[in-house]
């Protein structure tokens, strides 16, 4: 009796380059989903070692799982980089608004009367 491994690998998604709040939440949800998949695959790899089957079958299954985990880790690293870049871009935009010349706001406004 051999263990059957049912896993789904997420398809690569194109980056839109948008730094809106919804894309930030989307990145966070993708990161969470990938982290859960890695955890699930890691548990499956542990279960294979304790399961039935030949040593050769177990090793093949574990190699497949390790390959999937590596792919997911690469995707996770890419998503985390995108998340950091989006946060940096948002911070730069906020700083440029405050540091700008001749851009009055409620907090930075001077009334001059002659």
PDB file of C-alpha atoms in Angstrom:
ATOM      1  CA  UNK A   1       0.000   0.000   0.000  1.00  0.00           C
ATOM      2  CA  UNK A   2       1.462   3.353  -0.980  1.00  0.00           C
ATOM      3  CA  UNK A   3       0.558   6.839   0.147  1.00  0.00           C
ATOM      4  CA  UNK A   4      -1.104   9.103  -2.361  1.00  0.00           C
ATOM      5  CA  UNK A   5      -0.008  12.702  -2.358  1.00  0.00           C
ATOM      6  CA  UNK A   6      -2.573  15.233  -3.426  1.00  0.00           C
ATOM      7  CA  UNK A   7      -1.121  18.685  -3.758  1.00  0.00           C
ATOM      8  CA  UNK A   8      -1.922  21.656  -5.871  1.00  0.00           C
ATOM      9  CA  UNK A   9       0.698  24.087  -6.999  1.00  0.00           C
ATOM     10  CA  UNK A  10      -0.391  27.677  -7.398  1.00  0.00           C
ATOM     11  CA  UNK A  11      -0.076  29.113 -10.857  1.00  0.00           C
ATOM     12  CA  UNK A  12       2.284  32.061 -11.244  1.00  0.00           C
ATOM     13  CA  UNK A  13       0.391  35.309 -11.232  1.00  0.00           C
ATOM     14  CA  UNK A  14       1.411  38.404 -13.091  1.00  0.00           C
ATOM     15  CA  UNK A  15       2.319  41.406 -11.025  1.00  0.00           C
ATOM     16  CA  UNK A  16       0.343  44.510 -11.847  1.00  0.00           C
ATOM     17  CA  UNK A  17       2.689  46.871 -10.060  1.00  0.00           C
ATOM     18  CA  UNK A  18      -0.206  48.455  -8.189  1.00  0.00           C
ATOM     19  CA  UNK A  19       0.487  49.596  -4.671  1.00  0.00           C
ATOM     20  CA  UNK A  20      -3.088  50.100  -3.545  1.00  0.00           C
ATOM     21  CA  UNK A  21      -4.380  48.768  -0.259  1.00  0.00           C
ATOM     22  CA  UNK A  22      -6.191  45.929  -2.010  1.00  0.00           C
ATOM     23  CA  UNK A  23      -2.965  44.663  -3.592  1.00  0.00           C
ATOM     24  CA  UNK A  24      -1.310  44.815  -0.184  1.00  0.00           C
ATOM     25  CA  UNK A  25      -4.050  42.620   1.234  1.00  0.00           C
ATOM     26  CA  UNK A  26      -3.821  40.392  -1.807  1.00  0.00           C
ATOM     27  CA  UNK A  27      -0.071  39.943  -1.270  1.00  0.00           C
ATOM     28  CA  UNK A  28      -0.636  39.155   2.390  1.00  0.00           C
ATOM     29  CA  UNK A  29      -3.295  36.562   1.551  1.00  0.00           C
ATOM     30  CA  UNK A  30      -1.053  34.961  -1.078  1.00  0.00           C
ATOM     31  CA  UNK A  31       1.826  34.828   1.408  1.00  0.00           C
ATOM     32  CA  UNK A  32      -0.458  33.243   3.990  1.00  0.00           C
ATOM     33  CA  UNK A  33      -1.761  30.682   1.493  1.00  0.00           C
ATOM     34  CA  UNK A  34       1.736  29.696   0.369  1.00  0.00           C
ATOM     35  CA  UNK A  35       2.924  29.419   3.975  1.00  0.00           C
ATOM     36  CA  UNK A  36       0.009  27.077   4.715  1.00  0.00           C
ATOM     37  CA  UNK A  37       0.856  24.963   1.653  1.00  0.00           C
ATOM     38  CA  UNK A  38       4.486  24.683   2.774  1.00  0.00           C
ATOM     39  CA  UNK A  39       3.345  23.598   6.238  1.00  0.00           C
ATOM     40  CA  UNK A  40       0.992  21.013   4.744  1.00  0.00           C
ATOM     41  CA  UNK A  41       3.688  19.636   2.431  1.00  0.00           C
ATOM     42  CA  UNK A  42       6.182  19.458   5.288  1.00  0.00           C
ATOM     43  CA  UNK A  43       3.686  17.425   7.316  1.00  0.00           C
ATOM     44  CA  UNK A  44       3.092  15.131   4.329  1.00  0.00           C
ATOM     45  CA  UNK A  45       6.839  14.558   4.033  1.00  0.00           C
ATOM     46  CA  UNK A  46       6.941  13.551   7.704  1.00  0.00           C
ATOM     47  CA  UNK A  47       3.952  11.250   7.238  1.00  0.00           C
ATOM     48  CA  UNK A  48       5.635   9.504   4.307  1.00  0.00           C
ATOM     49  CA  UNK A  49       8.554   8.512   6.509  1.00  0.00           C
ATOM     50  CA  UNK A  50       6.152   6.816   8.933  1.00  0.00           C
ATOM     51  CA  UNK A  51       3.896   5.351   6.229  1.00  0.00           C
ATOM     52  CA  UNK A  52       4.014   2.083   4.408  1.00  0.00           C
ATOM     53  CA  UNK A  53       5.741   1.404   1.109  1.00  0.00           C
ATOM     54  CA  UNK A  54       9.211   0.659  -0.096  1.00  0.00           C
ATOM     55  CA  UNK A  55      12.111   2.884   0.785  1.00  0.00           C
ATOM     56  CA  UNK A  56      12.457   3.752  -2.892  1.00  0.00           C
ATOM     57  CA  UNK A  57       8.825   4.881  -3.172  1.00  0.00           C
ATOM     58  CA  UNK A  58       9.100   6.934  -0.002  1.00  0.00           C
ATOM     59  CA  UNK A  59      12.260   8.618  -1.246  1.00  0.00           C
ATOM     60  CA  UNK A  60      10.665   9.500  -4.615  1.00  0.00           C
ATOM     61  CA  UNK A  61       7.628  10.973  -2.888  1.00  0.00           C
ATOM     62  CA  UNK A  62       9.778  12.987  -0.506  1.00  0.00           C
ATOM     63  CA  UNK A  63      11.881  14.310  -3.392  1.00  0.00           C
ATOM     64  CA  UNK A  64       8.715  15.451  -5.171  1.00  0.00           C
ATOM     65  CA  UNK A  65       7.483  17.163  -2.032  1.00  0.00           C
ATOM     66  CA  UNK A  66      10.870  18.837  -1.481  1.00  0.00           C
ATOM     67  CA  UNK A  67      10.809  20.160  -5.051  1.00  0.00           C
ATOM     68  CA  UNK A  68       7.335  21.608  -4.475  1.00  0.00           C
ATOM     69  CA  UNK A  69       8.425  23.156  -1.191  1.00  0.00           C
ATOM     70  CA  UNK A  70      11.430  24.809  -2.879  1.00  0.00           C
ATOM     71  CA  UNK A  71       9.193  26.229  -5.607  1.00  0.00           C
ATOM     72  CA  UNK A  72       6.755  27.578  -3.015  1.00  0.00           C
ATOM     73  CA  UNK A  73       9.615  29.082  -1.004  1.00  0.00           C
ATOM     74  CA  UNK A  74      10.828  30.899  -4.125  1.00  0.00           C
ATOM     75  CA  UNK A  75       7.317  32.252  -4.737  1.00  0.00           C
ATOM     76  CA  UNK A  76       7.084  33.253  -1.092  1.00  0.00           C
ATOM     77  CA  UNK A  77      10.370  35.168  -1.284  1.00  0.00           C
ATOM     78  CA  UNK A  78       9.180  36.966  -4.431  1.00  0.00           C
ATOM     79  CA  UNK A  79       5.884  37.962  -2.810  1.00  0.00           C
ATOM     80  CA  UNK A  80       7.682  39.205   0.290  1.00  0.00           C
ATOM     81  CA  UNK A  81       9.980  41.340  -1.892  1.00  0.00           C
ATOM     82  CA  UNK A  82       6.925  42.781  -3.650  1.00  0.00           C
ATOM     83  CA  UNK A  83       5.345  43.527  -0.281  1.00  0.00           C
ATOM     84  CA  UNK A  84       8.466  45.363   0.904  1.00  0.00           C
ATOM     85  CA  UNK A  85       8.697  47.317  -2.371  1.00  0.00           C
ATOM     86  CA  UNK A  86       5.043  48.330  -2.113  1.00  0.00           C
ATOM     87  CA  UNK A  87       5.541  49.487   1.471  1.00  0.00           C
ATOM     88  CA  UNK A  88       8.669  51.462   0.489  1.00  0.00           C
ATOM     89  CA  UNK A  89       6.855  53.082  -2.430  1.00  0.00           C
ATOM     90  CA  UNK A  90       3.928  54.031  -0.210  1.00  0.00           C
ATOM     91  CA  UNK A  91       6.289  55.520   2.371  1.00  0.00           C
ATOM     92  CA  UNK A  92       8.136  57.520  -0.303  1.00  0.00           C
ATOM     93  CA  UNK A  93       4.843  58.897  -1.596  1.00  0.00           C
ATOM     94  CA  UNK A  94       3.829  59.983   1.884  1.00  0.00           C
ATOM     95  CA  UNK A  95       7.205  61.644   2.507  1.00  0.00           C
ATOM     96  CA  UNK A  96       7.174  63.467  -0.823  1.00  0.00           C
ATOM     97  CA  UNK A  97       3.814  65.005   0.028  1.00  0.00           C
ATOM     98  CA  UNK A  98       5.110  66.395   3.313  1.00  0.00           C
ATOM     99  CA  UNK A  99       8.456  67.583   1.975  1.00  0.00           C
ATOM    100  CA  UNK A 100       7.080  69.165  -1.188  1.00  0.00           C
ATOM    101  CA  UNK A 101       7.482  72.879  -1.883  1.00  0.00           C
ATOM    102  CA  UNK A 102       4.408  75.030  -2.468  1.00  0.00           C
ATOM    103  CA  UNK A 103       1.999  72.277  -1.579  1.00  0.00           C
ATOM    104  CA  UNK A 104      -0.115  73.697   1.208  1.00  0.00           C
ATOM    105  CA  UNK A 105      -2.228  71.421   3.305  1.00  0.00           C
ATOM    106  CA  UNK A 106      -4.369  71.888   6.406  1.00  0.00           C
ATOM    107  CA  UNK A 107      -1.291  71.380   8.589  1.00  0.00           C
ATOM    108  CA  UNK A 108       1.156  73.410   6.469  1.00  0.00           C
ATOM    109  CA  UNK A 109      -0.509  76.603   5.343  1.00  0.00           C
ATOM    110  CA  UNK A 110       0.447  80.242   5.849  1.00  0.00           C
ATOM    111  CA  UNK A 111      -2.006  83.067   5.402  1.00  0.00           C
ATOM    112  CA  UNK A 112      -0.431  86.353   4.381  1.00  0.00           C
ATOM    113  CA  UNK A 113      -2.401  89.585   4.540  1.00  0.00           C
ATOM    114  CA  UNK A 114      -1.135  92.883   3.071  1.00  0.00           C
TER     115      UNK A 114
END
